[in-house]
PDB file of C-alpha atoms in Angstrom:
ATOM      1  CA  UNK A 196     100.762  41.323 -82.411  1.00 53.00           C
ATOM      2  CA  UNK A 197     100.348  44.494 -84.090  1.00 67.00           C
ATOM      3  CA  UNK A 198      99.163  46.716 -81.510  1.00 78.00           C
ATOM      4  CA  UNK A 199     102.757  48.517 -80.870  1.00 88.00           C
ATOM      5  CA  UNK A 200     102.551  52.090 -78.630  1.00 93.00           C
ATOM      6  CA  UNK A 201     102.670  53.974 -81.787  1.00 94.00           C
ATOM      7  CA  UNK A 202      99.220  52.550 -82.922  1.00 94.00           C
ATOM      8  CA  UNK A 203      98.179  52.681 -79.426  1.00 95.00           C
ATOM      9  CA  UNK A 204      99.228  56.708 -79.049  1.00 96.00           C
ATOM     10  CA  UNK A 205      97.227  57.360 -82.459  1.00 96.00           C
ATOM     11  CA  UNK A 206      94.165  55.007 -81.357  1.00 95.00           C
ATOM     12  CA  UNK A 207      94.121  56.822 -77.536  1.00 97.00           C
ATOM     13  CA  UNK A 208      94.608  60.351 -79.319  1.00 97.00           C
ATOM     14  CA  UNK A 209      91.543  59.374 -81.780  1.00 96.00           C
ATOM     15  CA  UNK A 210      89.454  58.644 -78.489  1.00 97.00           C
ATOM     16  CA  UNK A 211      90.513  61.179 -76.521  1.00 97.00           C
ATOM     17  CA  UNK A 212      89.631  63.711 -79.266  1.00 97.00           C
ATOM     18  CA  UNK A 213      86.046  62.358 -79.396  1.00 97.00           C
ATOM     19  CA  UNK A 214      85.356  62.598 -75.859  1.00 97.00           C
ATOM     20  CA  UNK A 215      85.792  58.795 -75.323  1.00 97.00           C
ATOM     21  CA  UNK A 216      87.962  57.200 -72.387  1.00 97.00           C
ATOM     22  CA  UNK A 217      91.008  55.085 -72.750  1.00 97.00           C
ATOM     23  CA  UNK A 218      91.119  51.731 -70.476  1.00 98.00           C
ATOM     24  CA  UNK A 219      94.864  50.404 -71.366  1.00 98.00           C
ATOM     25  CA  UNK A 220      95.316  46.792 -71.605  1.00 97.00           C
ATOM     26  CA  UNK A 221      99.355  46.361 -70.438  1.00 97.00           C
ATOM     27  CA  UNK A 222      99.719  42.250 -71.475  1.00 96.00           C
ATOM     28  CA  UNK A 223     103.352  42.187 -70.373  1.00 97.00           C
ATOM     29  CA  UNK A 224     104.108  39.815 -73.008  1.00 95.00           C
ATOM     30  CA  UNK A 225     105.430  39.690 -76.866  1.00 92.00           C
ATOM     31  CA  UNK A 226     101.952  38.832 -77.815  1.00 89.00           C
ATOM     32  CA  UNK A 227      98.611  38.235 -76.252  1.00 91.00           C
ATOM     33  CA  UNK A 228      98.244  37.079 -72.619  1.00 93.00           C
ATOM     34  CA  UNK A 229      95.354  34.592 -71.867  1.00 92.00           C
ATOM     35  CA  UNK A 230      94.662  32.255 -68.515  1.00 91.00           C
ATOM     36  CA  UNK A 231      96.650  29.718 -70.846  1.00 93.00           C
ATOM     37  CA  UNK A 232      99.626  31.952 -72.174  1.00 95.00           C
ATOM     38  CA  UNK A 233     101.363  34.560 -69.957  1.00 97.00           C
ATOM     39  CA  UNK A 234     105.120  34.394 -71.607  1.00 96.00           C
ATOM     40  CA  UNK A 235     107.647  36.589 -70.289  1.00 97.00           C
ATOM     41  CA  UNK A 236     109.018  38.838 -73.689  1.00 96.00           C
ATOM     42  CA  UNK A 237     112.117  38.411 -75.220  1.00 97.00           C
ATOM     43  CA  UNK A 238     113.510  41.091 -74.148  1.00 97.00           C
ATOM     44  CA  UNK A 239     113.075  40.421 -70.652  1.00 98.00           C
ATOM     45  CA  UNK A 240     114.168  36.308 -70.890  1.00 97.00           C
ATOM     46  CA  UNK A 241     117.354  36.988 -68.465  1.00 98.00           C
ATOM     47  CA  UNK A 242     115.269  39.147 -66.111  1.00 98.00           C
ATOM     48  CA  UNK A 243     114.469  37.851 -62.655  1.00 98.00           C
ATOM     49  CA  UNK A 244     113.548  39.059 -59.520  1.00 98.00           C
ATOM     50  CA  UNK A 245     113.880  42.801 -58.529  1.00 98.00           C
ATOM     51  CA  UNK A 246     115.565  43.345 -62.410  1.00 98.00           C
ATOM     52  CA  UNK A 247     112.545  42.228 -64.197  1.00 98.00           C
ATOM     53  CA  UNK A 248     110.216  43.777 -61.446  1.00 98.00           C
ATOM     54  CA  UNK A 249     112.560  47.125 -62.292  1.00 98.00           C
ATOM     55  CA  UNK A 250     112.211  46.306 -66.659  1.00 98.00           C
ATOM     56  CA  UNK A 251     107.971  45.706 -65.821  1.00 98.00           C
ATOM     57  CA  UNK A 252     107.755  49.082 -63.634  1.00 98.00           C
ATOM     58  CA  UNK A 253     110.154  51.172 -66.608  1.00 98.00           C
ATOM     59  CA  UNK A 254     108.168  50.184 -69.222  1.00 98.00           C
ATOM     60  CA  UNK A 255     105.040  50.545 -67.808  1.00 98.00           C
ATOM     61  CA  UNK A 256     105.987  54.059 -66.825  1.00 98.00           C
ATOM     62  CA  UNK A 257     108.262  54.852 -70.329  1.00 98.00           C
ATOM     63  CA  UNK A 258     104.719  54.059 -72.020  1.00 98.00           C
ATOM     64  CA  UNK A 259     102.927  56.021 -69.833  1.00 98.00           C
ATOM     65  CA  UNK A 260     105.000  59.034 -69.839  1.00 98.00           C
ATOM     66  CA  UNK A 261     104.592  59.138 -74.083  1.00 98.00           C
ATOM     67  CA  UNK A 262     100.634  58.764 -73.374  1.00 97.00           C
ATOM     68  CA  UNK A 263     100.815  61.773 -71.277  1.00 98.00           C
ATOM     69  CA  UNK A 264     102.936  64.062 -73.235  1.00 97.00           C
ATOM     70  CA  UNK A 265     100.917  63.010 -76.583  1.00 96.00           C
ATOM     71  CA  UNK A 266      97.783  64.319 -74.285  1.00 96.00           C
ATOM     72  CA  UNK A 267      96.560  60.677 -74.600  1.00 96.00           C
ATOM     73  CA  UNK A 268      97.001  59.669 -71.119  1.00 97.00           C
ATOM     74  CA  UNK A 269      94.594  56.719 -69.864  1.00 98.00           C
ATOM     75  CA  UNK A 270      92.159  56.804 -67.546  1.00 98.00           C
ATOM     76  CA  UNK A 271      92.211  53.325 -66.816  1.00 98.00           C
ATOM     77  CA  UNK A 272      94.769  51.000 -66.588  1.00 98.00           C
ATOM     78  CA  UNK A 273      94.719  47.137 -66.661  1.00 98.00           C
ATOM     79  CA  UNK A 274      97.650  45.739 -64.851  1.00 98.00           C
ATOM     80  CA  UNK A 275      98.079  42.097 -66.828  1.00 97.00           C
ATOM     81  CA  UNK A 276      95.364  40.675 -68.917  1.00 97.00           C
ATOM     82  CA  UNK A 277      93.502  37.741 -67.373  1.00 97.00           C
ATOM     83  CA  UNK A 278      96.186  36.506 -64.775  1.00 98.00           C
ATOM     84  CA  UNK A 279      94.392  33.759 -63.526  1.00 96.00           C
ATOM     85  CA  UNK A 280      97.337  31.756 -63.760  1.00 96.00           C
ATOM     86  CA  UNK A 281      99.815  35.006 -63.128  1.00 98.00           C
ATOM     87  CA  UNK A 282     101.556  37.084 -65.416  1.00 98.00           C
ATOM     88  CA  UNK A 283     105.512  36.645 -67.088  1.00 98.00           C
ATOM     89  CA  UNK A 284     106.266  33.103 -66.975  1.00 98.00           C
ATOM     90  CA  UNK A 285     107.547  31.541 -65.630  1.00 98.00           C
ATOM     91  CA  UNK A 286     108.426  34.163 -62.698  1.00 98.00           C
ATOM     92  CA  UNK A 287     105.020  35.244 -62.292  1.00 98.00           C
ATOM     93  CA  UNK A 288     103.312  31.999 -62.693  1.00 98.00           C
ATOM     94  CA  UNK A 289     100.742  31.687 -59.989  1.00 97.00           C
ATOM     95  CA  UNK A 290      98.639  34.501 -59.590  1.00 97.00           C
ATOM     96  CA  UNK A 291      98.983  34.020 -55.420  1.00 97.00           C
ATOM     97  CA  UNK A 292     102.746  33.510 -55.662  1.00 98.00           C
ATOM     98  CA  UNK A 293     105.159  36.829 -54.423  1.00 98.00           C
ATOM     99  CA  UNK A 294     106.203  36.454 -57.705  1.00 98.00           C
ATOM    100  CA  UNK A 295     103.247  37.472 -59.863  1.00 98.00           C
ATOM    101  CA  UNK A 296     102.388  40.042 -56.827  1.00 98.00           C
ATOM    102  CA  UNK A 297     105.437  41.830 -56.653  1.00 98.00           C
ATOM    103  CA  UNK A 298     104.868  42.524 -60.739  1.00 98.00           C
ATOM    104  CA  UNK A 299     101.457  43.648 -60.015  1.00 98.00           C
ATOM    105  CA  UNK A 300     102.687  46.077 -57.375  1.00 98.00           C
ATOM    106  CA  UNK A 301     105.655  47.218 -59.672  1.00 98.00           C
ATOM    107  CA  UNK A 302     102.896  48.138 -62.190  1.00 98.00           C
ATOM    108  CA  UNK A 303     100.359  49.392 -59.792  1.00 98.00           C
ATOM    109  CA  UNK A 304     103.049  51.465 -58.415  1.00 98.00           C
ATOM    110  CA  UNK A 305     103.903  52.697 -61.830  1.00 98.00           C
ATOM    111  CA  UNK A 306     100.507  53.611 -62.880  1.00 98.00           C
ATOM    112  CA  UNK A 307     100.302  55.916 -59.511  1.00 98.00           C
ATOM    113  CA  UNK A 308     103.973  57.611 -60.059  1.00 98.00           C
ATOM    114  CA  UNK A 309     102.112  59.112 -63.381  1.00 98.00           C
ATOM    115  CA  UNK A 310      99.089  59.706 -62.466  1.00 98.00           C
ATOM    116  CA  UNK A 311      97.631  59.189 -58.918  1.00 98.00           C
ATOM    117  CA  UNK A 312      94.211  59.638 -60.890  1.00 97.00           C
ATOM    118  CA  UNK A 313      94.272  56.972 -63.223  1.00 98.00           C
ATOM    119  CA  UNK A 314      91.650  53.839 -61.666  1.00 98.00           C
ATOM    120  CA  UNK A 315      93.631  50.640 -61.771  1.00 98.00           C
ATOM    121  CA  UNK A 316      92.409  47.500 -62.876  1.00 98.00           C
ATOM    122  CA  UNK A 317      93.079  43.683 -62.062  1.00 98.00           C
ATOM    123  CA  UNK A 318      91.517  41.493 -64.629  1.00 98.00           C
ATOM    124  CA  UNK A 319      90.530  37.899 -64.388  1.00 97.00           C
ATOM    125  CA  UNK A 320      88.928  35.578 -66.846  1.00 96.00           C
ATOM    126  CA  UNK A 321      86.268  32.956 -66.067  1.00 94.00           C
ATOM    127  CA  UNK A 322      83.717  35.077 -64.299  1.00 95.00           C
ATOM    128  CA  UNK A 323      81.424  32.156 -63.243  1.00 95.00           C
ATOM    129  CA  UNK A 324      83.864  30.619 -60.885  1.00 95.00           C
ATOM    130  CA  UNK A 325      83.615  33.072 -58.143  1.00 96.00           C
ATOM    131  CA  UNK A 326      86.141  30.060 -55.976  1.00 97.00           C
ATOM    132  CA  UNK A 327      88.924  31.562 -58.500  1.00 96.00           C
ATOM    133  CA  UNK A 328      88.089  35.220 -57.755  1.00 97.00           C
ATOM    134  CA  UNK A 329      87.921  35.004 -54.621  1.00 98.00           C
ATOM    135  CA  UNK A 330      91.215  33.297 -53.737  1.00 98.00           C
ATOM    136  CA  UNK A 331      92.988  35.647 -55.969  1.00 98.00           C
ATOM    137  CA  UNK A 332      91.568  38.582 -54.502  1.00 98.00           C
ATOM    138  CA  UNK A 333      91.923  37.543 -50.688  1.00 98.00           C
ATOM    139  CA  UNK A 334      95.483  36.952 -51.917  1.00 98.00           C
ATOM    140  CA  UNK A 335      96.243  40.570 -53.766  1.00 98.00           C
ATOM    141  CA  UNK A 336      94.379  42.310 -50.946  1.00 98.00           C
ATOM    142  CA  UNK A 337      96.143  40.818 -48.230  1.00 98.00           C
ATOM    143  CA  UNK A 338      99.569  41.573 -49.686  1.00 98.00           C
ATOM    144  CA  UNK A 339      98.006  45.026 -49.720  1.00 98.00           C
ATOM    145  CA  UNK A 340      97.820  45.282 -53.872  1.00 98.00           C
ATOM    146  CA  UNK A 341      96.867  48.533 -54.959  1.00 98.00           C
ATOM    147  CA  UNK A 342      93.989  48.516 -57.412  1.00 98.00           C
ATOM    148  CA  UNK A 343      90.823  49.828 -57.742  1.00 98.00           C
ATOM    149  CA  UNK A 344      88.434  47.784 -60.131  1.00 98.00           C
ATOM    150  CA  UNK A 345      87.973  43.956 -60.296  1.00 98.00           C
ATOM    151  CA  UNK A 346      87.536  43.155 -64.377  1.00 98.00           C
ATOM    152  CA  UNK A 347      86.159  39.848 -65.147  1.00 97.00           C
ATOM    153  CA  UNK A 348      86.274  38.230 -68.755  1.00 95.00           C
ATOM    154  CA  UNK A 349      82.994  36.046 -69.234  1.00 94.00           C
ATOM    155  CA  UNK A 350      82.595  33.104 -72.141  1.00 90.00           C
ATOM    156  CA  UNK A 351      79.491  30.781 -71.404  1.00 85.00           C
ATOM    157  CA  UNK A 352      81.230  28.385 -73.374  1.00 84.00           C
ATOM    158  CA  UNK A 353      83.905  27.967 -70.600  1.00 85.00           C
ATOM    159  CA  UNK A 354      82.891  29.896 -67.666  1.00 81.00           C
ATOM    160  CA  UNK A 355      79.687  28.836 -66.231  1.00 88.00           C
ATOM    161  CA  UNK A 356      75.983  30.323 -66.368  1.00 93.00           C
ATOM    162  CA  UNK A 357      75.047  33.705 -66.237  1.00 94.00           C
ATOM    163  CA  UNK A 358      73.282  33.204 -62.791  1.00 96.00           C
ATOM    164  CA  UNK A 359      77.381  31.931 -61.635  1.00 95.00           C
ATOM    165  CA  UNK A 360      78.821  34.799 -62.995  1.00 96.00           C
ATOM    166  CA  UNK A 361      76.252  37.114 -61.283  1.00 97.00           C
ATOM    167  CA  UNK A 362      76.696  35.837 -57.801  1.00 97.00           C
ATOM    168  CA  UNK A 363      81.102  36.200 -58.632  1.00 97.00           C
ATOM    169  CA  UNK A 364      80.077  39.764 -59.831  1.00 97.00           C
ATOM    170  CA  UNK A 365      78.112  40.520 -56.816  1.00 97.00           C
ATOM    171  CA  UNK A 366      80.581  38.369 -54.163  1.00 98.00           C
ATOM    172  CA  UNK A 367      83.592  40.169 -55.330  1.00 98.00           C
ATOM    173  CA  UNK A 368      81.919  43.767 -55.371  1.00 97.00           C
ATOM    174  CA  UNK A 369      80.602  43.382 -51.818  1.00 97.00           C
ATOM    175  CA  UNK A 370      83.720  41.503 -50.484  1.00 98.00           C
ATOM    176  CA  UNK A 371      86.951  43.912 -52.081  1.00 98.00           C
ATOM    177  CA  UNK A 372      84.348  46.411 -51.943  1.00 97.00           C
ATOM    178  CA  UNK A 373      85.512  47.581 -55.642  1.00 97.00           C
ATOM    179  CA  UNK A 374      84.305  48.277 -58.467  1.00 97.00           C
ATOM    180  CA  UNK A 375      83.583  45.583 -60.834  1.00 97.00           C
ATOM    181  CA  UNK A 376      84.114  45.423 -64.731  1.00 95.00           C
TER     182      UNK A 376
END
C-alpha cells in the first residue's frame, strides 16, 4: 500500500486546514483488509493473544498520539475495515470469536485513551444482508464493544438490492440504536 502515517498526517493536516473532518480507516494489516483478506502484518506474525492485543492497542494509540500533536487528530475512527469475517488472521478470524473481539476492544479502548471524543466506528461490508449485521452486532454488543456508528460497505453487484440494504440500514439503526454510515 502506499498510504503510510506520514501521507496520512499530511492528507489529515490538508483536511483539517480546510474545515473538513477526518474518519480514519485503521486496516490492521500490511495492505488492504477486505471480507476476503484480513492478514495479520509482518510485524506482528509471532504475536498472539494478550501480546498482539497489546502490539494492536500501541499502534493504534502511537498513531494516534502523532495525529494529535500534528493538530490532525480524527474525529472518527474505524476500528478494522469490513470485518465480516474478523480482523488479523488468523487470530481474529471470525468476527463473533473472543478473538476478533478482544482486538476490537483493544482498539476501541485505544481510540478512547486519546480522545474520549472521537465517534468510533465498526464497519461491515455487504449491506443487503441484514442476517450478517445483525449476528455481528448482537455479538459485539453483548460482549459490551464500545463503538458508536455501524458503517456498512454496499456493492449491488454482490450485496443485494437497494430495498435489502435499506431494511439492514434501518434494522441495525433501530436495533444497536447507533448511528449508521
Amino acid at each position: 500500500g502506499n498510504n503510510d502515517l506520514e501521507r496520512t498526517l499530511a492528507i489529515a493536516k490538508r483536511a483539517k486546514a480546510l474545515g473538513l473532518k477526518v474518519l480514519l480507516d485503521f486496516h490492521y494489516s500490511d495492505f488492504w483488509a477486505d471480507p476476503g483478506k484480513q492478514y495479520k502484518p509482518l510485524a506482528w506474525e509471532d504475536l498472539h493473544g494478550e501480546a498482539l492485543q497489546k502490539a494492536l492497542y500501541d499502534y493504534t494509540t502511537d498513531v494516534l498520539t502523532q495525529m494529535k500533536e500534528a493538530g490532525a487528530l480524527p474525529d472518527m475512527v474505524q476500528v478494522g475495515n469490513e470485518i465480516n469475517q474478523g480482523m488479523v488472521w488468523p487470530d481474529g478470524k471470525g468476527i463473533t470469536t473472543k478473538g476478533c473481539i478482544d482486538l476490537l476492544k483493544q482498539g476501541s479502548q485505544a481510540v478512547r485513551a486519546i480522545d474520549p471524543s472521537i465517534k468510533i466506528m465498526i464497519h461491515l461490508a455487504e449491506g443487503g444482508k441484514v442476517d450478517q449485521f445483525t449476528q455481528a452486532f448482537d455479538a459485539l454488543t453483548t460482549a459490551g464493544l464500545d463503538f458508536d456508528v455501524i458503517g456498512a460497505s454496499y456493492y449491488p453487484y454482490w450485496h443485494g438490492t437497494l430495498e435489502e440494504l435499506q431494511t439492514t440500514l434501518e434494522t441495525v439503526a433501530k436495533k444497536y440504536n447507533k448511528e449508521v454510515l
